[in-house]
Amino acid sequence: LSLSLSLSLTADTFDPNLPEEGPSAPPPGWLDSVTGYEEHTGGGEKPLYLCICTLTDRVPTVSEDVARDALLQFVGKKWTYSSKPAKNLIFKELKPFTVYRYRLETFTESRSSAWESEPHTGQCVDGPQNGVSPPPWNVQVSYPPKFTNAVQKIRVPHSALSLQPCHRCHGNGKVRCTHCRGRGLTRCMFCHGSGHSRNRRCTTCHGRGRKRCVSCHGKGYKGCLTCNGYRNLVHFIQLTVTWKNQVFEFITNQVPEFPLKKFEKVSGEAFFVDENLLVYPIEGFPDQDICDASKGAIQNHLLKYSAVSRILQQRQTIELVPLTHVYYAYSGKDYDYFVFGRENKVHTTKYPSSCSIL
């Protein structure tokens, strides 16, 4: 009797006319095209040149007190290091270096469009009857601060189409449950559908061999997630505006034994800042490597980013990053370390004393 009841329940919940769940995106040709939103790219400008010959060569230095304090702070963050050597070391030489860091920032804007949809719940449809959709680059946006990354999504005015049945449920508002295939019941996993386990009636399904589908709660169908059961959709074009600060950095390698990646975490003293729609490659700077890096970076950014986006602004800077090689002695042995950046960070590969746990 229980088995016949379950079969009758299955026959009642199964609806052969309910469609299988369709794709999450409309198929090709489902929507009409909108003029101006087939394909679009940005543009660029040619590089210009400027001679800079008025920069002063300055070498930042640190005192012995500053060098000692920097080492003490460094040791304090290393629980295996003792602070005794840092307090009692004897300085032998503090050798400063001139390290230039060149940075080019190119602030770009790119725009892309795609069809989006939302359930029609009675809202007004802003379609072509209200006017022609503006081209992608004519859509008004709120610009973020320069040289910052941001993304903004905007509905293109007058791009909405008239109501169309939901492509996922074909306008039914619901789709057949894929977990139970529209039956409302699933096979019991404990007795594998037999209704018995260990020669006893299965207590999980009460001997029916079937259980109510947990995915659709026994209904055999689920509400369409695309139209939320409203059956109709409003399709519109969504414009995605992406602002990105493209950054190139170059540091002159004055001290081969010092890892350049350490400079990424510290700041320097900016003594040259040039900002414009397009900046000029630097010429006449005392360090020719900086000139070469500037010229190559500007050309690369123009070729790379003007083809896929608009260049809104460029900024190039030259920083003087402090770097001092400290030589010292402790317990009759010679050691060394580096103090770098305005933050007086420390880099060393060998320290006099460390403790270990046995």
Coordinates of C-alpha atoms in Angstrom, one line a residue:
L1 CA 0.0 0.0 0.0
S2 CA 2.8 2.4 0.8
L3 CA 4.6 1.7 -2.4
S4 CA 1.4 2.2 -4.5
L5 CA 0.8 5.5 -2.6
S6 CA 4.3 6.7 -3.5
L7 CA 3.9 5.8 -7.1
S8 CA 0.6 7.7 -7.3
L9 CA 2.3 10.7 -5.6
T10 CA 5.0 10.5 -8.3
A11 CA 2.5 10.5 -11.1
D12 CA 0.6 13.5 -9.7
T13 CA 3.7 15.7 -9.3
F14 CA 5.3 15.0 -12.7
D15 CA 4.4 17.5 -15.4
P16 CA 5.6 16.4 -18.8
N17 CA 4.8 19.8 -20.3
L18 CA 7.2 21.6 -17.9
P19 CA 10.4 22.4 -19.8
E20 CA 13.9 21.4 -18.8
E21 CA 16.0 24.2 -17.3
G22 CA 17.6 26.2 -20.1
P23 CA 21.0 28.0 -20.2
S24 CA 21.7 30.8 -17.8
A25 CA 22.5 33.2 -20.7
P26 CA 20.3 33.9 -23.7
P27 CA 21.2 31.9 -26.8
P28 CA 22.8 33.6 -29.9
G29 CA 20.2 35.6 -31.8
W30 CA 17.8 35.8 -28.9
L31 CA 18.4 39.6 -28.6
D32 CA 18.5 42.3 -31.3
S33 CA 21.7 44.4 -31.7
V34 CA 21.8 48.0 -30.5
T35 CA 23.6 50.6 -32.7
G36 CA 27.0 51.6 -31.3
Y37 CA 27.4 48.6 -29.1
E38 CA 28.8 46.0 -31.5
E39 CA 32.5 46.7 -30.9
H40 CA 34.5 49.7 -29.7
T41 CA 38.0 50.6 -28.7
G42 CA 39.9 53.6 -27.4
G43 CA 42.7 55.7 -29.0
G44 CA 46.1 57.2 -28.1
E45 CA 48.6 59.9 -28.8
K46 CA 52.2 60.0 -30.1
P47 CA 55.0 60.5 -27.5
L48 CA 56.7 63.9 -27.0
Y49 CA 60.2 64.7 -25.8
L50 CA 61.5 67.1 -23.1
C51 CA 65.1 67.7 -22.0
I52 CA 65.6 67.9 -18.2
C53 CA 69.0 69.2 -17.2
T54 CA 68.4 70.9 -13.8
L55 CA 68.3 68.0 -11.3
T56 CA 70.7 68.0 -8.4
D57 CA 72.7 65.0 -7.3
R58 CA 72.0 64.4 -3.6
V59 CA 73.2 61.5 -1.5
P60 CA 71.1 60.8 1.7
T61 CA 73.0 59.7 4.8
V62 CA 72.1 58.2 8.1
S63 CA 73.9 58.8 11.4
E64 CA 75.3 56.0 13.7
D65 CA 72.4 56.6 16.1
V66 CA 69.8 56.2 13.4
A67 CA 71.6 53.1 12.0
R68 CA 71.7 51.5 15.5
D69 CA 68.0 52.3 16.2
A70 CA 67.1 50.8 12.9
L71 CA 68.9 47.6 13.7
L72 CA 67.4 47.4 17.1
Q73 CA 63.9 47.7 15.6
F74 CA 64.7 45.0 13.1
V75 CA 66.1 42.6 15.8
G76 CA 63.1 43.3 18.0
K77 CA 60.8 41.7 15.3
K78 CA 63.0 38.5 15.1
W79 CA 62.4 36.5 18.2
T80 CA 65.5 34.3 17.6
Y81 CA 67.8 37.3 17.5
S82 CA 69.4 38.8 20.6
S83 CA 69.5 42.6 21.0
K84 CA 72.9 42.5 22.7
P85 CA 75.0 42.7 19.5
A86 CA 73.0 45.6 18.2
K87 CA 73.5 47.5 21.4
N88 CA 77.2 46.9 21.7
L89 CA 78.4 46.8 18.1
I90 CA 81.3 49.0 16.9
F91 CA 80.7 50.9 13.7
K92 CA 83.5 50.8 11.2
E93 CA 82.0 52.6 8.1
L94 CA 78.6 53.9 6.9
K95 CA 78.7 54.0 3.1
P96 CA 75.7 55.8 1.5
F97 CA 74.6 55.2 -2.1
T98 CA 72.7 57.2 -4.6
V99 CA 69.7 55.1 -5.7
Y100 CA 67.1 56.5 -8.1
R101 CA 63.7 55.1 -8.6
Y102 CA 61.8 56.0 -11.7
R103 CA 58.0 55.5 -11.8
L104 CA 55.6 56.0 -14.7
E105 CA 51.9 55.9 -14.0
T106 CA 49.4 55.8 -16.8
F107 CA 45.8 56.3 -15.8
T108 CA 43.5 54.5 -18.3
E109 CA 39.8 54.1 -18.9
S110 CA 38.2 51.3 -20.8
R111 CA 34.6 50.6 -21.5
S112 CA 32.9 47.3 -22.4
S113 CA 29.2 46.5 -22.8
A114 CA 27.1 43.3 -22.4
W115 CA 23.5 42.4 -22.3
E116 CA 22.0 42.1 -18.8
S117 CA 18.5 41.3 -17.7
E118 CA 16.2 41.7 -14.7
P119 CA 12.7 40.3 -13.9
H120 CA 9.9 42.5 -15.0
T121 CA 7.9 43.3 -12.0
G122 CA 5.9 46.1 -13.5
Q123 CA 8.6 48.8 -13.7
C124 CA 8.8 51.1 -16.7
V125 CA 10.9 50.0 -19.7
D126 CA 13.3 52.6 -20.9
G127 CA 13.6 51.5 -24.5
P128 CA 14.1 53.1 -28.0
Q129 CA 10.7 54.7 -27.8
N130 CA 12.4 57.3 -25.4
G131 CA 15.3 58.1 -27.7
V132 CA 18.5 56.7 -29.2
S133 CA 21.0 55.1 -26.9
P134 CA 24.2 57.2 -26.6
P135 CA 27.4 55.6 -27.9
P136 CA 29.6 54.0 -25.2
W137 CA 32.0 56.9 -24.8
N138 CA 29.1 59.4 -24.6
V139 CA 27.6 57.8 -21.6
Q140 CA 28.1 60.1 -18.6
V141 CA 30.0 58.6 -15.6
S142 CA 31.3 59.8 -12.3
Y143 CA 35.1 59.8 -12.5
P144 CA 37.1 58.5 -9.5
P145 CA 40.3 60.3 -8.3
K146 CA 43.1 60.2 -10.8
F147 CA 45.6 57.3 -10.6
T148 CA 43.2 55.0 -8.6
N149 CA 41.6 51.8 -9.7
A150 CA 37.8 51.7 -9.9
V151 CA 35.0 49.9 -11.7
Q152 CA 31.5 51.4 -12.4
K153 CA 28.6 49.6 -14.0
I154 CA 25.9 51.7 -15.7
R155 CA 22.7 50.9 -17.5
V156 CA 22.8 52.5 -21.0
P157 CA 19.8 54.9 -21.4
H158 CA 17.1 53.8 -23.8
S159 CA 18.7 50.4 -24.4
A160 CA 16.0 48.2 -22.8
L161 CA 14.0 45.9 -25.0
S162 CA 10.3 45.3 -24.8
L163 CA 9.3 42.4 -22.5
Q164 CA 10.4 39.0 -23.6
P165 CA 9.6 35.6 -22.0
C166 CA 12.4 34.3 -19.8
H167 CA 14.8 32.3 -21.9
R168 CA 15.6 30.0 -19.0
C169 CA 12.1 28.8 -18.1
H170 CA 10.5 29.7 -21.4
G171 CA 8.0 32.0 -19.7
N172 CA 6.7 29.4 -17.2
G173 CA 8.3 31.0 -14.1
K174 CA 9.5 27.6 -13.0
V175 CA 11.6 24.7 -14.2
R176 CA 11.7 21.0 -13.7
C177 CA 13.8 19.9 -10.7
T178 CA 17.0 18.3 -12.0
H179 CA 17.7 16.5 -8.8
C180 CA 14.5 14.3 -8.9
R181 CA 13.8 14.8 -12.6
G182 CA 10.5 16.3 -11.8
R183 CA 9.2 13.4 -9.8
G184 CA 9.3 15.0 -6.4
L185 CA 10.8 11.8 -4.9
T186 CA 14.4 10.4 -4.9
R187 CA 15.6 7.0 -4.2
C188 CA 16.5 6.3 -0.5
M189 CA 20.3 6.2 -0.2
F190 CA 20.2 4.0 2.9
C191 CA 18.2 1.1 1.4
H192 CA 19.0 1.9 -2.2
G193 CA 15.3 1.9 -3.0
S194 CA 14.5 -1.6 -1.7
G195 CA 12.6 -0.4 1.3
H196 CA 14.5 -2.8 3.5
S197 CA 17.8 -2.7 5.3
R198 CA 19.3 -5.8 7.1
N199 CA 16.1 -7.7 6.6
R200 CA 14.2 -5.0 8.3
R201 CA 12.0 -2.2 7.0
C202 CA 14.1 0.9 6.3
T203 CA 13.5 3.4 9.1
T204 CA 14.7 6.3 6.9
C205 CA 12.1 6.0 4.1
H206 CA 9.6 3.9 6.2
G207 CA 9.8 1.1 3.7
R208 CA 8.8 3.2 0.7
G209 CA 12.2 3.1 -1.0
R210 CA 11.7 6.8 -1.9
K211 CA 12.2 10.0 -0.1
R212 CA 10.8 13.5 -0.7
C213 CA 13.3 15.5 -2.8
V214 CA 15.1 17.9 -0.6
S215 CA 15.9 20.2 -3.5
C216 CA 12.4 21.0 -4.6
H217 CA 10.6 19.8 -1.3
G218 CA 8.6 17.2 -3.2
K219 CA 7.1 19.7 -5.7
G220 CA 9.0 18.3 -8.8
Y221 CA 9.8 21.9 -9.9
K222 CA 11.7 24.9 -8.7
G223 CA 11.2 28.6 -9.2
C224 CA 13.3 30.1 -12.0
L225 CA 16.3 31.9 -10.7
T226 CA 16.6 34.2 -13.7
C227 CA 13.1 35.7 -13.7
N228 CA 12.3 34.9 -10.0
G229 CA 9.0 33.5 -11.1
Y230 CA 7.8 36.6 -12.9
R231 CA 8.1 34.8 -16.3
N232 CA 9.1 37.9 -18.3
L233 CA 12.5 39.7 -18.5
V234 CA 13.6 43.2 -19.4
H235 CA 16.9 43.1 -21.3
F236 CA 19.2 46.1 -21.3
I237 CA 22.8 47.0 -22.1
Q238 CA 25.1 47.4 -19.1
L239 CA 28.2 49.4 -19.6
T240 CA 31.2 48.5 -17.5
V241 CA 33.7 51.3 -17.1
T242 CA 37.1 50.3 -15.7
W243 CA 39.7 52.8 -14.5
K244 CA 43.2 51.4 -13.9
N245 CA 46.5 52.9 -12.8
Q246 CA 49.1 51.2 -14.9
V247 CA 52.5 51.4 -13.1
F248 CA 56.0 50.9 -14.3
E249 CA 59.0 51.1 -11.9
F250 CA 62.7 51.0 -12.5
I251 CA 65.5 51.3 -9.9
T252 CA 69.1 51.7 -10.8
N253 CA 71.1 48.7 -9.5
Q254 CA 74.0 50.5 -7.7
V255 CA 74.6 47.7 -5.2
P256 CA 74.4 44.2 -6.7
E257 CA 74.4 42.5 -3.3
F258 CA 71.3 44.3 -2.2
P259 CA 68.0 42.8 -3.5
L260 CA 66.0 45.4 -5.5
K261 CA 62.7 43.9 -4.4
K262 CA 63.3 45.3 -0.9
F263 CA 62.7 48.8 -2.4
E264 CA 59.1 47.9 -3.2
K265 CA 58.1 48.2 0.5
V266 CA 59.7 51.6 1.2
S267 CA 59.3 55.2 0.1
G268 CA 61.9 57.7 -1.2
E269 CA 62.2 61.4 -1.6
A270 CA 60.5 62.6 -4.8
F271 CA 62.4 65.5 -6.2
F272 CA 61.0 65.4 -9.7
V273 CA 57.2 65.1 -10.6
D274 CA 55.8 65.6 -14.1
E275 CA 52.1 65.2 -14.7
N276 CA 50.3 65.8 -18.0
L277 CA 47.9 64.1 -20.5
L278 CA 51.1 62.6 -22.0
V279 CA 54.4 63.1 -20.4
Y280 CA 57.8 63.7 -22.1
P281 CA 60.6 61.1 -21.9
I282 CA 63.4 62.3 -19.7
E283 CA 66.6 63.4 -21.3
G284 CA 69.8 64.8 -19.8
F285 CA 69.4 63.2 -16.4
P286 CA 72.8 62.4 -14.7
D287 CA 71.9 58.6 -14.7
Q288 CA 71.5 57.5 -18.3
D289 CA 69.7 54.4 -17.2
I290 CA 66.8 56.5 -15.9
C291 CA 66.6 58.3 -19.3
D292 CA 66.5 54.9 -21.1
A293 CA 63.9 53.6 -18.7
S294 CA 61.7 56.6 -19.1
K295 CA 61.8 56.5 -22.9
G296 CA 61.1 52.8 -23.1
A297 CA 58.3 52.9 -20.5
I298 CA 56.5 55.8 -22.2
Q299 CA 56.6 54.1 -25.6
N300 CA 55.5 50.8 -24.2
H301 CA 52.6 52.3 -22.3
L302 CA 51.4 54.2 -25.4
L303 CA 51.6 51.2 -27.6
K304 CA 50.1 48.8 -25.0
Y305 CA 47.3 50.8 -23.5
S306 CA 46.2 53.2 -26.2
A307 CA 45.1 50.3 -28.3
V308 CA 42.6 49.0 -25.8
S309 CA 41.7 52.0 -23.7
R310 CA 41.8 55.7 -23.3
I311 CA 44.8 57.3 -21.6
L312 CA 43.4 60.0 -19.3
Q313 CA 46.6 61.2 -17.6
Q314 CA 50.2 60.3 -17.1
R315 CA 52.6 61.0 -14.2
Q316 CA 56.3 60.3 -13.9
T317 CA 58.4 60.7 -10.8
I318 CA 62.0 60.3 -9.8
E319 CA 62.7 59.4 -6.2
L320 CA 66.0 59.4 -4.3
V321 CA 65.7 56.2 -2.2
P322 CA 68.1 56.2 0.9
L323 CA 70.5 53.2 1.0
T324 CA 73.4 53.0 3.4
H325 CA 75.7 50.0 3.7
V326 CA 76.7 49.7 7.4
Y327 CA 79.9 47.9 8.3
Y328 CA 80.5 47.0 12.0
A329 CA 82.4 44.7 14.3
Y330 CA 81.3 42.6 17.2
S331 CA 83.3 40.1 19.3
G332 CA 86.2 40.5 17.0
K333 CA 84.3 39.6 13.8
D334 CA 83.2 41.8 11.0
Y335 CA 79.5 42.1 9.9
D336 CA 77.4 44.3 7.8
Y337 CA 73.8 45.3 7.1
F338 CA 71.8 47.8 4.9
V339 CA 69.5 50.6 6.1
F340 CA 67.2 51.6 3.3
G341 CA 64.1 53.8 2.6
R342 CA 62.8 56.7 4.4
E343 CA 61.4 54.2 6.9
N344 CA 64.9 53.1 7.8
K345 CA 64.2 49.4 7.1
V346 CA 67.1 46.9 7.6
H347 CA 68.3 44.1 5.4
T348 CA 71.0 41.6 6.5
T349 CA 72.0 38.1 5.7
K350 CA 74.1 37.5 8.8
Y351 CA 73.6 38.5 12.4
P352 CA 76.2 37.9 15.2
S353 CA 74.0 36.1 17.7
S354 CA 70.9 34.0 17.6
C355 CA 69.3 31.6 20.0
S356 CA 67.7 28.2 19.2
I357 CA 65.3 25.9 21.0
L358 CA 66.5 22.4 21.4

